[in-house]
Amino acid sequence: MSHETTGIEYLFQDPKIHLDERVRDLVSRLTLEEKVESMLQYQPAIDRLGVAAYKHGTEAAHGIAWLGEATSFPQPVGLACTWDTELMRQIGSVIADEARVYYRRDPKLNGLTLWAPTVDMERDPRWGRNEEAYGEDPYLTGELSKELVKGIQGDHPVYLKAVATLKHFLGNNNEVDRGIGSSSIDPRNLREYYLRAFEKPFTEGGAQSMMTSYNLINGTPATLYHGVNDIVRGEWGMDGFVVSDAGDVMGIVNDHQYYDSHTPGVAESIRAGIDSITDDAELSKQAIREALAQGTLQEEDLDRALFHTFRVRFRLGEFDPAADNPYASIGEEALLTEQARELSLRAAREQIVLLKNEHELLPLNPARCGKVAVIGTHGNEVYRDWYSGTLPYRVTPLEAIRAKLEGEDAKERVVYRDAKNRVTLTAANDGAKLAVDSSGEMRLSQDEEPTVLTMTDWGYGSVTLHDEHLGTYVTSDEETLRVTADEAYGWYVKEVFGLTPVGQGEHLWTTWNGKPVIAGTEGSLKVGEAEKSALNAVESNAPTASTVSGQSQTFQVETVSDGLAEAIAAAQAADTAIVFVGNHPLINGKEENDRPGLELPASQQRLIEEVYRVNPNTIVVLTGSYPFAIPWVQEHIPAIVYTSHAGQEQGTAIADVLFGDYAPAGRLNMTWVQSEDQLGDIKDYDIIRGGRTYQYFEGESLYPFGHGLTYSPFEYNDLRTDAPKDSVKSIAALDAVDTLQVWVEVTNRGVAAGEEVVQLYVRPGASRVKRPLKTLCGFQRIRLEAGETRTVSFTIRMKDWAIWDVTRDCYCVESGEYTLLAGASSADIRLEHPVYVRGEVIPPRQAGRSIRAENFDDCSDIVLDESKEQREACVRPRTPQRSGWIAFHGVDIDAVSVVELQCRVSGNSSDATIELRLDAPDSEAVARVNVGNTGGAQAWVTLSEAVHSVSGTRDVYLLLSGEVRLAHFTLGANATEDSGFQA
């Protein structure tokens, strides 16, 4: 049948043609300028071909954001605490349904390529975006994000419901300097930790999109990182498209200062795998045109990128009859359904973690708990984060608790105190008092009654000020202050202020960005320009005073009502006190801002202590986007409950747990440490040597990874496998290519139904390298009736126990004994079972072949950087002022007659040297290469130096000093640059 008779004008319009052929046909019909225009996030309409405009990128971290009301789910940090893969798939499906609704409303602006999930590994709880990701374990993150991807994209063999964009690739776990900093990640950390979280969502989840990160990876901007093409596409087979993060392609020049102009960065980004540029459209297009004219970018490069983006659009059904696509019929009926509301409540319940429950204080019995004091800001609030979207409604804990105690005396039985101070502000220089009129205008007046503002102390010098009469917050712009904001919200949270004591009862009042609030003309208030001393005082919380143009910068803060005293009185008069504390998701930790500390705000800590002092039946409900260091609370408070900011049903879920209508079974997705002192530098991405995450942390945690209590005791029995017993080893044994079946019996010994998260870990035995203390390799969330026993099964591929062998650049399952550990957390192990794996013994390195410097076994004061002449990374000292070393264990020097050390190096200082030492970093040098200044950090040369007589299998140490970079080296006789590469 011809196209003429079917009404099909172009080959790409024929659904019967193979998908790839259709996509290539469409791309081939675009003019060069149309191709350039289509490389951006907002792809234009091409009317002559019947191609509609399309936008890549709709935020959907835990519900559709910024388009209007949509079902809200808990923050991803909370979703991870559910440890529920099926729940994640269902949530993904709801998110995609609602994306389809908004897409039908406006397909030009509301795209179906969703920017979720965030798969970044959370090896540091101080990360400002901790709320957005799934925790510190790559297996848990991979499994949960994989299922969310499946839910978003649907299960149709041809069409996609929507598209999941995994972000941010790679090594993005700090906000300070994220746009200029480099994440130093050696091959073992990369392969065994950071990449593993991303792998399953692609290889098993089929994710069709990925976003690169802002940072550099070993000195290379992430948009230029070879792993996008080599690993994500090459090894994992991702056949969708890659998008840059907002502003990051221009950031190659603007932030990284990697190139002097945008043209080379844009061209190289496209060649490195960026298919869609989320950036300044005109600058990006001009750079593409210039690169094409210069020959640094070919039209074929654009064709390849556009093949990826349009292929996804085809799979979304855009170019096919709606009747062929089962998702095209999704309409308004799919928005805010009752089923979605119930799923939101289920998720909010499942993510709650019972951290402590001494003397079985929980659950509360409505008939016996007596008078209840609900205390704290979070008791009657539900906050949203930057990616929450617009909540259709919100149930606060106070509302839900009162509903639990419904009856004529409910209001009398539940007393609420927010523990906030009500204050007035007075200019210290002339006694003029702050007054607010009905329009929200603020002024200083000698005659009017002062306006009482409710002050919330968020800690670390941050407060918000609220006018309860108007129902709005004080906010600022660059010049003025008004009381007009409905909530503290925005990319820049301009409702946050500082009121820093400066002595004599006076305070320095500063805006969100550290500028002083000063008196203007005729009693007005305005935003001044702070002197450096004032700004420094705000940043360091140091008490000091400052003036601008001779005007007073200080205010007196008079307490009209003492929130703490009111809370204490309420707690003292109550039978049960429930103290709600936690963070505001947009204050003191968010995108672009890492957390200043792990502790609760000092005012919240004091609130807990004072309430507990007068009422021992105190329960703490901690609402947070991240782990907290709360050792005093853990030691003293009998019951502690943790929840993330859980969306529209947050209050209902909390009340259900507190009163036993739902038995909590959430598990922590991160280790909670005792204090920040147990953490290293937030920019240190080496979890192995840094002792990070439960896998390598040897200190005493506050709460271990996987921790979470229940209302019913669960018993574990009969951990067994299907591996046959080895006649020689006398334990179960199998080969490295095998799959292992594991079973464990779990019994609910309680009097009520409950849920348990059964966790399976593996502890490796002897190894050539430092291995994790234990690693998660399976989990299941199950529900058991009282007295019920169930056999829980796990399927484990032995290849998943592989390490990255830096001597041969490949994964390797080492021969040896491994121990399976089954239990309720990483620290609550109930059963153990050994198995022997017949794998490999990693051979010694052979001298005489080139060894890449990045493939060291150990190091000190070393970071990985970029070698522009090679696709590998190089190493250099962390600072030029301090030497660093790298170690290569077990080098067989007898393999050749070693007479020479040959190094591929660059030097940028006269004192740049490399010393060869054996067996210990402080041993006597057996060779020294004087590198000096080779002409710059990327001016690479090969230098050689004779080696004193050495023999045997030795540990090789290379000591680097000065501004020196090492890409690879060779120990051998008459070594040449072409001697071949060995890791």
PDB file of N, CA and C in Angstrom, residues 770-847:
ATOM      1  N   LYS A 770      40.915  -3.659  50.624  1.00  0.00           N
ATOM      2  CA  LYS A 770      39.993  -3.324  51.705  1.00  0.00           C
ATOM      3  C   LYS A 770      38.567  -3.491  51.198  1.00  0.00           C
ATOM      4  N   ARG A 771      37.807  -4.330  51.887  1.00  0.00           N
ATOM      5  CA  ARG A 771      36.432  -4.607  51.490  1.00  0.00           C
ATOM      6  C   ARG A 771      35.459  -4.017  52.508  1.00  0.00           C
ATOM      7  N   PRO A 772      34.185  -3.873  52.128  1.00  0.00           N
ATOM      8  CA  PRO A 772      33.190  -3.373  53.077  1.00  0.00           C
ATOM      9  C   PRO A 772      33.040  -4.293  54.282  1.00  0.00           C
ATOM     10  N   LEU A 773      32.649  -3.727  55.410  1.00  0.00           N
ATOM     11  CA  LEU A 773      32.325  -4.527  56.588  1.00  0.00           C
ATOM     12  C   LEU A 773      31.141  -5.442  56.291  1.00  0.00           C
ATOM     13  N   LYS A 774      30.218  -4.923  55.514  1.00  0.00           N
ATOM     14  CA  LYS A 774      29.074  -5.696  55.013  1.00  0.00           C
ATOM     15  C   LYS A 774      28.435  -4.870  53.909  1.00  0.00           C
ATOM     16  N   THR A 775      27.703  -5.536  53.057  1.00  0.00           N
ATOM     17  CA  THR A 775      27.049  -4.858  51.938  1.00  0.00           C
ATOM     18  C   THR A 775      25.655  -5.435  51.748  1.00  0.00           C
ATOM     19  N   LEU A 776      24.671  -4.574  51.604  1.00  0.00           N
ATOM     20  CA  LEU A 776      23.300  -5.014  51.354  1.00  0.00           C
ATOM     21  C   LEU A 776      23.232  -5.752  50.019  1.00  0.00           C
ATOM     22  N   CYS A 777      22.604  -6.926  50.013  1.00  0.00           N
ATOM     23  CA  CYS A 777      22.454  -7.666  48.762  1.00  0.00           C
ATOM     24  C   CYS A 777      21.031  -8.165  48.544  1.00  0.00           C
ATOM     25  N   GLY A 778      20.114  -7.824  49.456  1.00  0.00           N
ATOM     26  CA  GLY A 778      18.718  -8.183  49.271  1.00  0.00           C
ATOM     27  C   GLY A 778      17.862  -7.607  50.382  1.00  0.00           C
ATOM     28  N   PHE A 779      16.607  -7.327  50.086  1.00  0.00           N
ATOM     29  CA  PHE A 779      15.661  -6.877  51.121  1.00  0.00           C
ATOM     30  C   PHE A 779      14.250  -7.115  50.626  1.00  0.00           C
ATOM     31  N   GLN A 780      13.348  -7.307  51.575  1.00  0.00           N
ATOM     32  CA  GLN A 780      11.918  -7.410  51.269  1.00  0.00           C
ATOM     33  C   GLN A 780      11.121  -6.829  52.423  1.00  0.00           C
ATOM     34  N   ARG A 781      10.116  -6.052  52.071  1.00  0.00           N
ATOM     35  CA  ARG A 781       9.170  -5.571  53.077  1.00  0.00           C
ATOM     36  C   ARG A 781       7.956  -6.494  53.043  1.00  0.00           C
ATOM     37  N   ILE A 782       7.656  -7.115  54.177  1.00  0.00           N
ATOM     38  CA  ILE A 782       6.567  -8.101  54.225  1.00  0.00           C
ATOM     39  C   ILE A 782       5.594  -7.739  55.344  1.00  0.00           C
ATOM     40  N   ARG A 783       4.379  -8.186  55.199  1.00  0.00           N
ATOM     41  CA  ARG A 783       3.363  -8.021  56.253  1.00  0.00           C
ATOM     42  C   ARG A 783       2.967  -9.402  56.752  1.00  0.00           C
ATOM     43  N   LEU A 784       2.982  -9.556  58.076  1.00  0.00           N
ATOM     44  CA  LEU A 784       2.616 -10.830  58.689  1.00  0.00           C
ATOM     45  C   LEU A 784       1.530 -10.596  59.738  1.00  0.00           C
ATOM     46  N   GLU A 785       0.572 -11.472  59.731  1.00  0.00           N
ATOM     47  CA  GLU A 785      -0.431 -11.449  60.787  1.00  0.00           C
ATOM     48  C   GLU A 785       0.198 -11.960  62.084  1.00  0.00           C
ATOM     49  N   ALA A 786      -0.450 -11.700  63.200  1.00  0.00           N
ATOM     50  CA  ALA A 786       0.061 -12.175  64.486  1.00  0.00           C
ATOM     51  C   ALA A 786       0.239 -13.687  64.442  1.00  0.00           C
ATOM     52  N   GLY A 787       1.420 -14.148  64.799  1.00  0.00           N
ATOM     53  CA  GLY A 787       1.706 -15.574  64.827  1.00  0.00           C
ATOM     54  C   GLY A 787       2.068 -16.180  63.482  1.00  0.00           C
ATOM     55  N   GLU A 788       1.976 -15.421  62.411  1.00  0.00           N
ATOM     56  CA  GLU A 788       2.236 -15.963  61.071  1.00  0.00           C
ATOM     57  C   GLU A 788       3.733 -16.123  60.824  1.00  0.00           C
ATOM     58  N   THR A 789       4.091 -17.194  60.131  1.00  0.00           N
ATOM     59  CA  THR A 789       5.472 -17.441  59.692  1.00  0.00           C
ATOM     60  C   THR A 789       5.505 -17.463  58.172  1.00  0.00           C
ATOM     61  N   ARG A 790       6.527 -16.831  57.609  1.00  0.00           N
ATOM     62  CA  ARG A 790       6.686 -16.841  56.167  1.00  0.00           C
ATOM     63  C   ARG A 790       8.138 -17.105  55.824  1.00  0.00           C
ATOM     64  N   THR A 791       8.344 -17.868  54.767  1.00  0.00           N
ATOM     65  CA  THR A 791       9.685 -18.077  54.237  1.00  0.00           C
ATOM     66  C   THR A 791       9.953 -17.012  53.178  1.00  0.00           C
ATOM     67  N   VAL A 792      10.936 -16.190  53.442  1.00  0.00           N
ATOM     68  CA  VAL A 792      11.308 -15.102  52.535  1.00  0.00           C
ATOM     69  C   VAL A 792      12.475 -15.583  51.680  1.00  0.00           C
ATOM     70  N   SER A 793      12.377 -15.371  50.380  1.00  0.00           N
ATOM     71  CA  SER A 793      13.416 -15.857  49.474  1.00  0.00           C
ATOM     72  C   SER A 793      14.130 -14.706  48.783  1.00  0.00           C
ATOM     73  N   PHE A 794      15.402 -14.920  48.493  1.00  0.00           N
ATOM     74  CA  PHE A 794      16.226 -13.957  47.778  1.00  0.00           C
ATOM     75  C   PHE A 794      16.977 -14.690  46.668  1.00  0.00           C
ATOM     76  N   THR A 795      17.173 -14.015  45.569  1.00  0.00           N
ATOM     77  CA  THR A 795      17.991 -14.522  44.474  1.00  0.00           C
ATOM     78  C   THR A 795      19.186 -13.599  44.304  1.00  0.00           C
ATOM     79  N   ILE A 796      20.379 -14.171  44.407  1.00  0.00           N
ATOM     80  CA  ILE A 796      21.598 -13.369  44.374  1.00  0.00           C
ATOM     81  C   ILE A 796      22.506 -13.871  43.261  1.00  0.00           C
ATOM     82  N   ARG A 797      22.944 -12.971  42.426  1.00  0.00           N
ATOM     83  CA  ARG A 797      23.922 -13.298  41.402  1.00  0.00           C
ATOM     84  C   ARG A 797      25.317 -13.106  41.994  1.00  0.00           C
ATOM     85  N   MET A 798      26.124 -14.124  41.908  1.00  0.00           N
ATOM     86  CA  MET A 798      27.466 -14.016  42.476  1.00  0.00           C
ATOM     87  C   MET A 798      28.267 -12.887  41.843  1.00  0.00           C
ATOM     88  N   LYS A 799      27.979 -12.572  40.593  1.00  0.00           N
ATOM     89  CA  LYS A 799      28.725 -11.498  39.937  1.00  0.00           C
ATOM     90  C   LYS A 799      28.491 -10.147  40.611  1.00  0.00           C
ATOM     91  N   ASP A 800      27.377 -10.033  41.360  1.00  0.00           N
ATOM     92  CA  ASP A 800      27.114  -8.779  42.066  1.00  0.00           C
ATOM     93  C   ASP A 800      28.012  -8.606  43.288  1.00  0.00           C
ATOM     94  N   TRP A 801      28.740  -9.650  43.652  1.00  0.00           N
ATOM     95  CA  TRP A 801      29.691  -9.550  44.747  1.00  0.00           C
ATOM     96  C   TRP A 801      31.086  -9.173  44.245  1.00  0.00           C
ATOM     97  N   ALA A 802      31.182  -8.839  42.991  1.00  0.00           N
ATOM     98  CA  ALA A 802      32.485  -8.536  42.404  1.00  0.00           C
ATOM     99  C   ALA A 802      33.029  -7.210  42.899  1.00  0.00           C
ATOM    100  N   ILE A 803      34.343  -7.135  42.947  1.00  0.00           N
ATOM    101  CA  ILE A 803      35.035  -5.871  43.155  1.00  0.00           C
ATOM    102  C   ILE A 803      35.627  -5.441  41.816  1.00  0.00           C
ATOM    103  N   TRP A 804      36.060  -4.205  41.747  1.00  0.00           N
ATOM    104  CA  TRP A 804      36.738  -3.732  40.548  1.00  0.00           C
ATOM    105  C   TRP A 804      38.235  -3.978  40.729  1.00  0.00           C
ATOM    106  N   ASP A 805      38.773  -4.837  39.882  1.00  0.00           N
ATOM    107  CA  ASP A 805      40.189  -5.195  39.963  1.00  0.00           C
ATOM    108  C   ASP A 805      41.007  -4.143  39.234  1.00  0.00           C
ATOM    109  N   VAL A 806      41.701  -3.309  39.989  1.00  0.00           N
ATOM    110  CA  VAL A 806      42.473  -2.224  39.380  1.00  0.00           C
ATOM    111  C   VAL A 806      43.735  -2.724  38.695  1.00  0.00           C
ATOM    112  N   THR A 807      44.114  -3.970  38.917  1.00  0.00           N
ATOM    113  CA  THR A 807      45.305  -4.486  38.243  1.00  0.00           C
ATOM    114  C   THR A 807      45.008  -4.894  36.813  1.00  0.00           C
ATOM    115  N   ARG A 808      43.702  -5.149  36.503  1.00  0.00           N
ATOM    116  CA  ARG A 808      43.352  -5.620  35.163  1.00  0.00           C
ATOM    117  C   ARG A 808      42.188  -4.855  34.538  1.00  0.00           C
ATOM    118  N   ASP A 809      41.683  -3.833  35.244  1.00  0.00           N
ATOM    119  CA  ASP A 809      40.564  -3.041  34.728  1.00  0.00           C
ATOM    120  C   ASP A 809      39.348  -3.897  34.394  1.00  0.00           C
ATOM    121  N   CYS A 810      38.878  -4.654  35.377  1.00  0.00           N
ATOM    122  CA  CYS A 810      37.691  -5.474  35.145  1.00  0.00           C
ATOM    123  C   CYS A 810      37.081  -5.851  36.495  1.00  0.00           C
ATOM    124  N   TYR A 811      35.815  -6.263  36.458  1.00  0.00           N
ATOM    125  CA  TYR A 811      35.191  -6.789  37.663  1.00  0.00           C
ATOM    126  C   TYR A 811      35.727  -8.181  37.939  1.00  0.00           C
ATOM    127  N   CYS A 812      35.834  -8.507  39.212  1.00  0.00           N
ATOM    128  CA  CYS A 812      36.402  -9.785  39.607  1.00  0.00           C
ATOM    129  C   CYS A 812      35.726 -10.267  40.882  1.00  0.00           C
ATOM    130  N   VAL A 813      35.219 -11.503  40.869  1.00  0.00           N
ATOM    131  CA  VAL A 813      34.709 -12.145  42.087  1.00  0.00           C
ATOM    132  C   VAL A 813      35.864 -12.953  42.671  1.00  0.00           C
ATOM    133  N   GLU A 814      36.344 -12.529  43.814  1.00  0.00           N
ATOM    134  CA  GLU A 814      37.479 -13.208  44.427  1.00  0.00           C
ATOM    135  C   GLU A 814      37.056 -14.544  45.032  1.00  0.00           C
ATOM    136  N   SER A 815      37.939 -15.516  44.912  1.00  0.00           N
ATOM    137  CA  SER A 815      37.716 -16.783  45.611  1.00  0.00           C
ATOM    138  C   SER A 815      37.785 -16.554  47.112  1.00  0.00           C
ATOM    139  N   GLY A 816      36.949 -17.271  47.842  1.00  0.00           N
ATOM    140  CA  GLY A 816      37.021 -17.171  49.284  1.00  0.00           C
ATOM    141  C   GLY A 816      35.679 -17.365  49.947  1.00  0.00           C
ATOM    142  N   GLU A 817      35.697 -17.247  51.270  1.00  0.00           N
ATOM    143  CA  GLU A 817      34.484 -17.427  52.062  1.00  0.00           C
ATOM    144  C   GLU A 817      33.771 -16.102  52.237  1.00  0.00           C
ATOM    145  N   TYR A 818      32.470 -16.137  52.030  1.00  0.00           N
ATOM    146  CA  TYR A 818      31.597 -14.994  52.238  1.00  0.00           C
ATOM    147  C   TYR A 818      30.532 -15.414  53.258  1.00  0.00           C
ATOM    148  N   THR A 819      30.074 -14.457  54.051  1.00  0.00           N
ATOM    149  CA  THR A 819      29.072 -14.778  55.064  1.00  0.00           C
ATOM    150  C   THR A 819      27.794 -14.003  54.788  1.00  0.00           C
ATOM    151  N   LEU A 820      26.708 -14.713  54.622  1.00  0.00           N
ATOM    152  CA  LEU A 820      25.401 -14.086  54.493  1.00  0.00           C
ATOM    153  C   LEU A 820      24.891 -13.710  55.879  1.00  0.00           C
ATOM    154  N   LEU A 821      24.322 -12.521  55.979  1.00  0.00           N
ATOM    155  CA  LEU A 821      23.833 -11.988  57.253  1.00  0.00           C
ATOM    156  C   LEU A 821      22.380 -11.562  57.070  1.00  0.00           C
ATOM    157  N   ALA A 822      21.482 -12.139  57.819  1.00  0.00           N
ATOM    158  CA  ALA A 822      20.070 -11.778  57.738  1.00  0.00           C
ATOM    159  C   ALA A 822      19.651 -11.104  59.037  1.00  0.00           C
ATOM    160  N   GLY A 823      18.893 -10.020  58.913  1.00  0.00           N
ATOM    161  CA  GLY A 823      18.457  -9.339  60.114  1.00  0.00           C
ATOM    162  C   GLY A 823      17.556  -8.160  59.829  1.00  0.00           C
ATOM    163  N   ALA A 824      17.330  -7.361  60.886  1.00  0.00           N
ATOM    164  CA  ALA A 824      16.394  -6.244  60.815  1.00  0.00           C
ATOM    165  C   ALA A 824      17.079  -4.915  60.553  1.00  0.00           C
ATOM    166  N   SER A 825      18.406  -4.887  60.553  1.00  0.00           N
ATOM    167  CA  SER A 825      19.169  -3.699  60.178  1.00  0.00           C
ATOM    168  C   SER A 825      20.600  -4.132  59.932  1.00  0.00           C
ATOM    169  N   SER A 826      21.433  -3.188  59.499  1.00  0.00           N
ATOM    170  CA  SER A 826      22.840  -3.524  59.270  1.00  0.00           C
ATOM    171  C   SER A 826      23.545  -3.878  60.570  1.00  0.00           C
ATOM    172  N   ALA A 827      22.994  -3.442  61.700  1.00  0.00           N
ATOM    173  CA  ALA A 827      23.595  -3.752  63.001  1.00  0.00           C
ATOM    174  C   ALA A 827      22.812  -4.817  63.770  1.00  0.00           C
ATOM    175  N   ASP A 828      21.574  -5.061  63.382  1.00  0.00           N
ATOM    176  CA  ASP A 828      20.734  -6.045  64.063  1.00  0.00           C
ATOM    177  C   ASP A 828      20.689  -7.318  63.226  1.00  0.00           C
ATOM    178  N   ILE A 829      21.793  -8.049  63.248  1.00  0.00           N
ATOM    179  CA  ILE A 829      21.918  -9.285  62.468  1.00  0.00           C
ATOM    180  C   ILE A 829      21.457 -10.457  63.335  1.00  0.00           C
ATOM    181  N   ARG A 830      20.511 -11.218  62.821  1.00  0.00           N
ATOM    182  CA  ARG A 830      19.938 -12.329  63.588  1.00  0.00           C
ATOM    183  C   ARG A 830      20.554 -13.676  63.224  1.00  0.00           C
ATOM    184  N   LEU A 831      20.919 -13.864  61.951  1.00  0.00           N
ATOM    185  CA  LEU A 831      21.407 -15.166  61.498  1.00  0.00           C
ATOM    186  C   LEU A 831      22.577 -14.975  60.541  1.00  0.00           C
ATOM    187  N   GLU A 832      23.497 -15.944  60.536  1.00  0.00           N
ATOM    188  CA  GLU A 832      24.627 -15.939  59.620  1.00  0.00           C
ATOM    189  C   GLU A 832      24.723 -17.283  58.907  1.00  0.00           C
ATOM    190  N   HIS A 833      25.240 -17.245  57.700  1.00  0.00           N
ATOM    191  CA  HIS A 833      25.398 -18.485  56.928  1.00  0.00           C
ATOM    192  C   HIS A 833      26.578 -18.319  55.979  1.00  0.00           C
ATOM    193  N   PRO A 834      27.632 -19.143  56.118  1.00  0.00           N
ATOM    194  CA  PRO A 834      28.797 -19.002  55.243  1.00  0.00           C
ATOM    195  C   PRO A 834      28.603 -19.721  53.908  1.00  0.00           C
ATOM    196  N   VAL A 835      29.193 -19.157  52.871  1.00  0.00           N
ATOM    197  CA  VAL A 835      29.258 -19.829  51.570  1.00  0.00           C
ATOM    198  C   VAL A 835      30.654 -19.607  51.012  1.00  0.00           C
ATOM    199  N   TYR A 836      31.122 -20.571  50.239  1.00  0.00           N
ATOM    200  CA  TYR A 836      32.428 -20.434  49.595  1.00  0.00           C
ATOM    201  C   TYR A 836      32.204 -20.217  48.106  1.00  0.00           C
ATOM    202  N   VAL A 837      32.873 -19.206  47.570  1.00  0.00           N
ATOM    203  CA  VAL A 837      32.743 -18.888  46.153  1.00  0.00           C
ATOM    204  C   VAL A 837      34.046 -19.241  45.452  1.00  0.00           C
ATOM    205  N   ARG A 838      33.934 -20.066  44.415  1.00  0.00           N
ATOM    206  CA  ARG A 838      35.092 -20.415  43.604  1.00  0.00           C
ATOM    207  C   ARG A 838      35.235 -19.364  42.503  1.00  0.00           C
ATOM    208  N   GLY A 839      36.028 -18.364  42.805  1.00  0.00           N
ATOM    209  CA  GLY A 839      36.220 -17.273  41.871  1.00  0.00           C
ATOM    210  C   GLY A 839      37.650 -17.185  41.384  1.00  0.00           C
ATOM    211  N   GLU A 840      38.230 -16.000  41.516  1.00  0.00           N
ATOM    212  CA  GLU A 840      39.585 -15.770  41.038  1.00  0.00           C
ATOM    213  C   GLU A 840      40.486 -15.338  42.187  1.00  0.00           C
ATOM    214  N   VAL A 841      41.772 -15.574  41.994  1.00  0.00           N
ATOM    215  CA  VAL A 841      42.802 -14.983  42.837  1.00  0.00           C
ATOM    216  C   VAL A 841      43.512 -13.950  41.977  1.00  0.00           C
ATOM    217  N   ILE A 842      43.443 -12.701  42.392  1.00  0.00           N
ATOM    218  CA  ILE A 842      44.028 -11.629  41.586  1.00  0.00           C
ATOM    219  C   ILE A 842      45.541 -11.786  41.570  1.00  0.00           C
ATOM    220  N   PRO A 843      46.136 -11.884  40.392  1.00  0.00           N
ATOM    221  CA  PRO A 843      47.589 -12.101  40.325  1.00  0.00           C
ATOM    222  C   PRO A 843      48.354 -10.823  40.630  1.00  0.00           C
ATOM    223  N   PRO A 844      49.639 -10.954  40.957  1.00  0.00           N
ATOM    224  CA  PRO A 844      50.452  -9.759  41.176  1.00  0.00           C
ATOM    225  C   PRO A 844      50.548  -8.928  39.904  1.00  0.00           C
ATOM    226  N   ARG A 845      50.735  -7.628  40.067  1.00  0.00           N
ATOM    227  CA  ARG A 845      51.046  -6.802  38.907  1.00  0.00           C
ATOM    228  C   ARG A 845      52.412  -7.211  38.351  1.00  0.00           C
ATOM    229  N   GLN A 846      52.560  -7.099  37.061  1.00  0.00           N
ATOM    230  CA  GLN A 846      53.813  -7.448  36.422  1.00  0.00           C
ATOM    231  C   GLN A 846      54.585  -6.190  36.076  1.00  0.00           C
ATOM    232  N   ALA A 847      55.753  -6.066  36.606  1.00  0.00           N
ATOM    233  CA  ALA A 847      56.616  -4.962  36.205  1.00  0.00           C
ATOM    234  C   ALA A 847      56.928  -5.108  34.723  1.00  0.00           C
TER     235      ALA A 847
END
